[in-house]
mmCIF file of C-alpha atoms in Angstrom:
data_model
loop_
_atom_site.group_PDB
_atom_site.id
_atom_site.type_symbol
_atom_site.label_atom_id
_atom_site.label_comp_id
_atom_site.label_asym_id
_atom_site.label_seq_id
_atom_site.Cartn_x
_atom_site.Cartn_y
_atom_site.Cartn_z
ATOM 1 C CA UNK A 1 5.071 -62.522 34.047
ATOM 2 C CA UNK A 2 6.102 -61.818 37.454
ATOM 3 C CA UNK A 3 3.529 -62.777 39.834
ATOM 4 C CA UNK A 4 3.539 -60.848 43.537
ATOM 5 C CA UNK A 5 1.942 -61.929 46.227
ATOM 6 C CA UNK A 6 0.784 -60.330 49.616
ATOM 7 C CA UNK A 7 -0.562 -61.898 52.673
ATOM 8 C CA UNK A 8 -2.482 -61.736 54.290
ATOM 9 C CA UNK A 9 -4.660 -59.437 52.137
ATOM 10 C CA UNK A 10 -6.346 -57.775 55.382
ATOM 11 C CA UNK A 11 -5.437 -57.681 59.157
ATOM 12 C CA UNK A 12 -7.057 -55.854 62.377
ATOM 13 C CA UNK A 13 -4.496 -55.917 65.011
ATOM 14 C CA UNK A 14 -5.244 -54.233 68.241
ATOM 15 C CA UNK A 15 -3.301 -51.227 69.362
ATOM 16 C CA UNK A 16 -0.084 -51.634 71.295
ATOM 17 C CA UNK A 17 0.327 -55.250 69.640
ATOM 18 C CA UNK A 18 2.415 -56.401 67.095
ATOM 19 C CA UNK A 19 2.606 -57.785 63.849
ATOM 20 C CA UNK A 20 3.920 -58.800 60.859
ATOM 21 C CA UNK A 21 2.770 -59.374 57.046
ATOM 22 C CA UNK A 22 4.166 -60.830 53.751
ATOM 23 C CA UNK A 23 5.437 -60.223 50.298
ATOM 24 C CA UNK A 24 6.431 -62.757 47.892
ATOM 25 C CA UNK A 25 7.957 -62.472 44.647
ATOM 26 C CA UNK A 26 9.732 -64.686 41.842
ATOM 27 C CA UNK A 27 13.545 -65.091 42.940
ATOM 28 C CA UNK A 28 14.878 -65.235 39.542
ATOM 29 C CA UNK A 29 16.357 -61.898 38.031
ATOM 30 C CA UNK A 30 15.813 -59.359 40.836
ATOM 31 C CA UNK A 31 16.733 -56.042 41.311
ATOM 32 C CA UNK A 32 15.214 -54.398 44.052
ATOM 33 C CA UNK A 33 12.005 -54.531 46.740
ATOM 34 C CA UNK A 34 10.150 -51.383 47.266
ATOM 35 C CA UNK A 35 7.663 -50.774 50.336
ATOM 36 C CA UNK A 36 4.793 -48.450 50.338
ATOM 37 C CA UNK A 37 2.205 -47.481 52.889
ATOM 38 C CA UNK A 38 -1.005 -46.155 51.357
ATOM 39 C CA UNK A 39 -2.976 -44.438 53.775
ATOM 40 C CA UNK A 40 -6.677 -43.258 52.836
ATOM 41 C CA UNK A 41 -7.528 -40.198 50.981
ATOM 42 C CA UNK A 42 -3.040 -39.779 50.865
ATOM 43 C CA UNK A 43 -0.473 -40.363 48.386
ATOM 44 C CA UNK A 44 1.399 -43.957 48.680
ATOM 45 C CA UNK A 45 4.540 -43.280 50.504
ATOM 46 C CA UNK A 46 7.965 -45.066 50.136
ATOM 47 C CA UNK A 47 9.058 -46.646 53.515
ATOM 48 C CA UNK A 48 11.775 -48.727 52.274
ATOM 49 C CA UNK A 49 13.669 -49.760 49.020
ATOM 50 C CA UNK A 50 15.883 -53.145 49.631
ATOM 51 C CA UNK A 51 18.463 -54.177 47.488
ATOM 52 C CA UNK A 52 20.581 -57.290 48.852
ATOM 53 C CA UNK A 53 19.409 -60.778 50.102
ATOM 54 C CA UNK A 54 19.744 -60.320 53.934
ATOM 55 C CA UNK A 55 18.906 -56.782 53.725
ATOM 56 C CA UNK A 56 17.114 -55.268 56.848
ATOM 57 C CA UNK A 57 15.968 -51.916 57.215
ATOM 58 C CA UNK A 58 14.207 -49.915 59.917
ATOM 59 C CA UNK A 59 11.700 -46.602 60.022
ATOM 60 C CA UNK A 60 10.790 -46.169 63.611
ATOM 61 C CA UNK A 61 8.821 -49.109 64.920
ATOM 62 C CA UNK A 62 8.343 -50.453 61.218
ATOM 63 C CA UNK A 63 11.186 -52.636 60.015
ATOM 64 C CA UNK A 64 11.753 -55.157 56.863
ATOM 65 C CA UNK A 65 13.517 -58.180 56.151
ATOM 66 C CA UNK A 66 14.267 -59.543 52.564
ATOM 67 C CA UNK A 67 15.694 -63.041 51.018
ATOM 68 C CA UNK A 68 15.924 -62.894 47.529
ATOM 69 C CA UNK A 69 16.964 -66.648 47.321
ATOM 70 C CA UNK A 70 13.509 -67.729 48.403
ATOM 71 C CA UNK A 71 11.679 -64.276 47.032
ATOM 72 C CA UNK A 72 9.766 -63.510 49.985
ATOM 73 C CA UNK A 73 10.410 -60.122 52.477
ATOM 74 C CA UNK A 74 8.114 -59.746 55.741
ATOM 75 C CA UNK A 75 7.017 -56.092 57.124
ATOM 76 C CA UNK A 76 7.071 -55.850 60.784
ATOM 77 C CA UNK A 77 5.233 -53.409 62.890
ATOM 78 C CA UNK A 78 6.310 -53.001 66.317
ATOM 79 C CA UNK A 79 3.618 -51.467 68.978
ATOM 80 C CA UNK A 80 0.866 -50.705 66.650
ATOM 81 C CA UNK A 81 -0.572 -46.814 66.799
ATOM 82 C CA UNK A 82 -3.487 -45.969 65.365
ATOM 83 C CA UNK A 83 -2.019 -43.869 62.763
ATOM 84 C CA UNK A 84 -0.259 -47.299 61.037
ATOM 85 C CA UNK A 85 -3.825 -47.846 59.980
ATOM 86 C CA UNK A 86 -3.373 -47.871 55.899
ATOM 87 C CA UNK A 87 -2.233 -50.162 53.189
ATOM 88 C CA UNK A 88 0.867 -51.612 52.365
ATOM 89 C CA UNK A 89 2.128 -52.460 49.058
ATOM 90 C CA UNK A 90 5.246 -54.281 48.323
ATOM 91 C CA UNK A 91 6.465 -53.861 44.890
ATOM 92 C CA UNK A 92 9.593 -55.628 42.799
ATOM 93 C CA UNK A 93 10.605 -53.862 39.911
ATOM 94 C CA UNK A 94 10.127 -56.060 36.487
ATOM 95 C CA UNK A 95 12.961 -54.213 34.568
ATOM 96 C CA UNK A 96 12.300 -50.715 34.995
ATOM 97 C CA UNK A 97 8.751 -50.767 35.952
ATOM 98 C CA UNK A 98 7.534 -51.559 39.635
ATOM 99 C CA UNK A 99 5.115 -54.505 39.835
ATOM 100 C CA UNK A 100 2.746 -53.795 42.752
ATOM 101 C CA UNK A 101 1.147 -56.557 45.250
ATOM 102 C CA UNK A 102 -2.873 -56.074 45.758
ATOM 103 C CA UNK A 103 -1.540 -55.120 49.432
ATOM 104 C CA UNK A 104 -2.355 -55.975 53.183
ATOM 105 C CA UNK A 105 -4.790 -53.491 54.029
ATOM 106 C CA UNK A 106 -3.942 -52.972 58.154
ATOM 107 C CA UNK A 107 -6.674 -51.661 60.824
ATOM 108 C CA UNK A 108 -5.306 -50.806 63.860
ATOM 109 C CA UNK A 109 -8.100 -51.243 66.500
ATOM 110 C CA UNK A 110 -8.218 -48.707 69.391
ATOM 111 C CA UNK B 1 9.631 -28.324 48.011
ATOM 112 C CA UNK B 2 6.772 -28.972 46.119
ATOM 113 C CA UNK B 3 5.350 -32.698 45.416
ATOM 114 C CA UNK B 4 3.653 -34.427 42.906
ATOM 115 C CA UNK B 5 0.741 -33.004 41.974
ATOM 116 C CA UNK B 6 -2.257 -34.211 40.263
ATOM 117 C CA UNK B 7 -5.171 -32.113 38.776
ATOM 118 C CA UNK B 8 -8.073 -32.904 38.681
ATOM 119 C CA UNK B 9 -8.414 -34.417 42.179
ATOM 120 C CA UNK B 10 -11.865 -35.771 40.878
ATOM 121 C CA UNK B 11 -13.269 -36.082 37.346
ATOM 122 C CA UNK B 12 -16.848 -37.513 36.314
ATOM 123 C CA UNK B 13 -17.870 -38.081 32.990
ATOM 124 C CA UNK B 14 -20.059 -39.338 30.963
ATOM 125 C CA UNK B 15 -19.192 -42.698 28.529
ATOM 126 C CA UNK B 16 -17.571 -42.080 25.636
ATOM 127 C CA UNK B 17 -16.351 -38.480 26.787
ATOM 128 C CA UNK B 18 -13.055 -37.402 26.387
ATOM 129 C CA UNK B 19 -11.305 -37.135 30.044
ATOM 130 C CA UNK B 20 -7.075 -35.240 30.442
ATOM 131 C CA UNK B 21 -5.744 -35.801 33.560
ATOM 132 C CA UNK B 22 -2.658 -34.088 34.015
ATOM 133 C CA UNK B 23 0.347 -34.722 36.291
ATOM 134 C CA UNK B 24 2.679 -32.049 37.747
ATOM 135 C CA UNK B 25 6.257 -34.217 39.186
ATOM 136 C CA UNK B 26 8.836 -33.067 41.357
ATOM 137 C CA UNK B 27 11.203 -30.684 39.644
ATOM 138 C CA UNK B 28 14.383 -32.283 38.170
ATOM 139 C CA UNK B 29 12.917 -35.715 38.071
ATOM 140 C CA UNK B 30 14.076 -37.426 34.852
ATOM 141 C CA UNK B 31 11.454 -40.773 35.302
ATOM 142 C CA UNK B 32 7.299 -40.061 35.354
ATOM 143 C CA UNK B 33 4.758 -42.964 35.512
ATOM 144 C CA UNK B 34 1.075 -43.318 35.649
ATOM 145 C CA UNK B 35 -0.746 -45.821 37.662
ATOM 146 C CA UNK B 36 -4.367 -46.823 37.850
ATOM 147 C CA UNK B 37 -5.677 -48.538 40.731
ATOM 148 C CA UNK B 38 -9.886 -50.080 39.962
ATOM 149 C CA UNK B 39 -12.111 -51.048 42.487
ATOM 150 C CA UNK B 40 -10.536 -54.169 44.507
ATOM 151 C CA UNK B 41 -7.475 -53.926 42.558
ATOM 152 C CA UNK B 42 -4.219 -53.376 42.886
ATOM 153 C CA UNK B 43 -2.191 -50.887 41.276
ATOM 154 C CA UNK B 44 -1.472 -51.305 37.895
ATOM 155 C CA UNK B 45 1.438 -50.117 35.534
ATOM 156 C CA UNK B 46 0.172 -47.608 32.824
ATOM 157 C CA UNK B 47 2.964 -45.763 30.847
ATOM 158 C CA UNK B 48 6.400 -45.205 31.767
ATOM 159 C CA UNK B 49 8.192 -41.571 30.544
ATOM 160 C CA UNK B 50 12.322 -40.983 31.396
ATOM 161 C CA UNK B 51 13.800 -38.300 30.351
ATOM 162 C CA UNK B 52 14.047 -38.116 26.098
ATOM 163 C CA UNK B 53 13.954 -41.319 25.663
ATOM 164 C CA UNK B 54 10.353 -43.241 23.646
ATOM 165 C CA UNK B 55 8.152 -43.975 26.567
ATOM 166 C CA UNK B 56 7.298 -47.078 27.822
ATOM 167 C CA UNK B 57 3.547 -48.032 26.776
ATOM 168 C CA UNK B 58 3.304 -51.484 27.642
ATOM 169 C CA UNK B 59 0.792 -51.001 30.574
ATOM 170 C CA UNK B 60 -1.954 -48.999 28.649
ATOM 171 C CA UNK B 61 -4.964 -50.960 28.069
ATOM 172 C CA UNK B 62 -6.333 -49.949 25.133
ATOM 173 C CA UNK B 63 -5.768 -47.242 21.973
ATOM 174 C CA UNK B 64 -7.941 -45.235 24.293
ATOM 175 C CA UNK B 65 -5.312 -44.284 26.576
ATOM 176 C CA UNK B 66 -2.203 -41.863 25.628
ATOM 177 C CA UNK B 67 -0.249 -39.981 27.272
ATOM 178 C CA UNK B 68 2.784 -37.072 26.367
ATOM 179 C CA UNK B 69 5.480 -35.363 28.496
ATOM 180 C CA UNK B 70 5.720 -32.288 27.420
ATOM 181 C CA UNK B 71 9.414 -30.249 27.925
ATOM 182 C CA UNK B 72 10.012 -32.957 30.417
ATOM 183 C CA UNK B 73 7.949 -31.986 32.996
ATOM 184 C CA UNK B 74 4.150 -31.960 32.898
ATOM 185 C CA UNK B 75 2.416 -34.728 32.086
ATOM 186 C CA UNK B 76 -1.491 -35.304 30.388
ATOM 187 C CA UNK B 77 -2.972 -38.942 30.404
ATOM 188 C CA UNK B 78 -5.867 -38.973 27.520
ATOM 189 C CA UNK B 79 -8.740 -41.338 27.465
ATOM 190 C CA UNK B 80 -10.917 -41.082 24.353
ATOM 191 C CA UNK B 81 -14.541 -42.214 24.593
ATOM 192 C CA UNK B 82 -14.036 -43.329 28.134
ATOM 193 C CA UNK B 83 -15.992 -46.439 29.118
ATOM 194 C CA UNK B 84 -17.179 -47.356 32.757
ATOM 195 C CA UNK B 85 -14.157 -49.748 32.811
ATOM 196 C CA UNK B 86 -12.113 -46.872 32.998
ATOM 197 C CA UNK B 87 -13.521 -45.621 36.677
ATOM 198 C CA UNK B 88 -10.686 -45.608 38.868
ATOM 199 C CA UNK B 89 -7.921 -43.679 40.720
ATOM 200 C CA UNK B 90 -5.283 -42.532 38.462
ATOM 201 C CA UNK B 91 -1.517 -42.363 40.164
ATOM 202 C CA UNK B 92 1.219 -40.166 39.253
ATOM 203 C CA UNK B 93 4.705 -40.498 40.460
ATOM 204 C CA UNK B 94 8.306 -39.053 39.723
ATOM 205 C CA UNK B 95 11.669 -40.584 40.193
ATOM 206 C CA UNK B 96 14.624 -38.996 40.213
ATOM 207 C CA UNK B 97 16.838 -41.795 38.633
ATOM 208 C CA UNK B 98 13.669 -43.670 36.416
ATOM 209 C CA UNK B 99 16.374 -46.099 34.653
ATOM 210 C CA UNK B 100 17.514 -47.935 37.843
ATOM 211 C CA UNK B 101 15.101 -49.457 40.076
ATOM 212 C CA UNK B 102 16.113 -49.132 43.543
ATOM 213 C CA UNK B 103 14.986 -45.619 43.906
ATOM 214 C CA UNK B 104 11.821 -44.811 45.356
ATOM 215 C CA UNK B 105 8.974 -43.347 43.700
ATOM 216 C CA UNK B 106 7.145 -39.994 44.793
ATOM 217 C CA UNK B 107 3.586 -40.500 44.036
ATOM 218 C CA UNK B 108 0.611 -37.400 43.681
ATOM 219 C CA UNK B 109 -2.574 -37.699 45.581
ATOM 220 C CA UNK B 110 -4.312 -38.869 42.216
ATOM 221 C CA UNK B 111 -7.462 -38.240 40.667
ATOM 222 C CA UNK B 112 -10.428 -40.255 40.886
ATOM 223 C CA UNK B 113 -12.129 -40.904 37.906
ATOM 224 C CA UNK B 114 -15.934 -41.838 37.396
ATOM 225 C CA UNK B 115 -17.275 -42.570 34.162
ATOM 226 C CA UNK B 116 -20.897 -42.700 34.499
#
């Protein structure tokens, strides 16, 4: 059973500040990591899909990291706005199927 | 173009109703799932469609649930005599290569489901 794991599971960071959150997966057998951001009353949204240990990709102020040796990948979020306010799911494929984290529900504070 | 779309965007019922919830995806997209996400849950694999090929049931949770593709396209997800249990938001979302894994999913705003 792959087991996924997101921390922390809610944040409030104030606007203009910074921050970062956490994904972590089992190592063995992996494929891919997806990112989603899931803002209310929307449709989840891909913001990145990473593929190789070392990987790191960037969407305007949002960026990712990902080691698949260790099975963990970090979301960064550079200047908050108050529009990053939403959830984000990470999600590692178990064969064909994606396996979705319970998320990091962000609040961006005004 | 178009996205996914979902229909209804809201459904209540009574237990042990019949509820379809049906799921348009993005044309020419081979792969179609369905997700449910409960209250204080996360979101949770239901049934997996791609292309011709037998779908992939392991996520339903019951003989309740079922779900066709019809002509490849539209989708219905079934639940007979629906139970409270069953309240939740119900997730659509196409792929345009299913089989492989590193390409992202386009999901449909859902319907919200309330069995009373």
């Amino acid at each position: 059973i792959l087991n996924v794991e997101q921390s922390p599971q809610s944040l409030h960071v104030q606007e203009g500040d910074s921050t970062n959150f956490t994904c972590s997966f089992p190592s063995s057998n992996f494929y891919a990591l997806h990112w989603y951001r899931w803002e209310t009353a929307k449709s989840p949204e891909a913001l990145f899909v990473m593929t190789l240990n070392g990987d790191e990709k960037k969407k305007g102020r949002i960026s990712a990291t990902l080691n698949t040796k260790e099975g963990y990948s970090y979301l960064y979020i550079k200047g908050s706005q108050p529009e990053d306010s939403a959830t984000y799911l990470c999600a590692p494929p178990l064969e064909e199927k994606l396996t979705f984290g319970t998320g990091t529900r962000l609040t961006i504070i005004p | 173009g178009a996205g996914v779309s979902q229909s209804p965007s809201n459904k209540v019922t009574e237990k042990g109703k019949d509820v379809e919830l049906r799921c348009d995806p993005i044309s020419g997209h081979t792969a179609l799932y369905w997700y449910r996400q409960s209250l204080g849950q996360g979101l949770e694999f239901l049934i997996y469609f791609q292309g011709n090929s037998a779908p992939d049931k392991s996520g339903l949770p019951s003989d309740r649930f079922s779900a066709e593709r019809t002509g490849g396209s539209v989708s219905t997800l079934t639940i007979q005599r629906t139970q409270q249990e069953d309240s939740a938001v119900y997730l659509c979302a196409s792929s345009a290569q299913g089989a492989l894994p590193s390409y992202e999913q386009y999901f449909g705003p859902g319907t919200r489901l309330t069995v009373t």
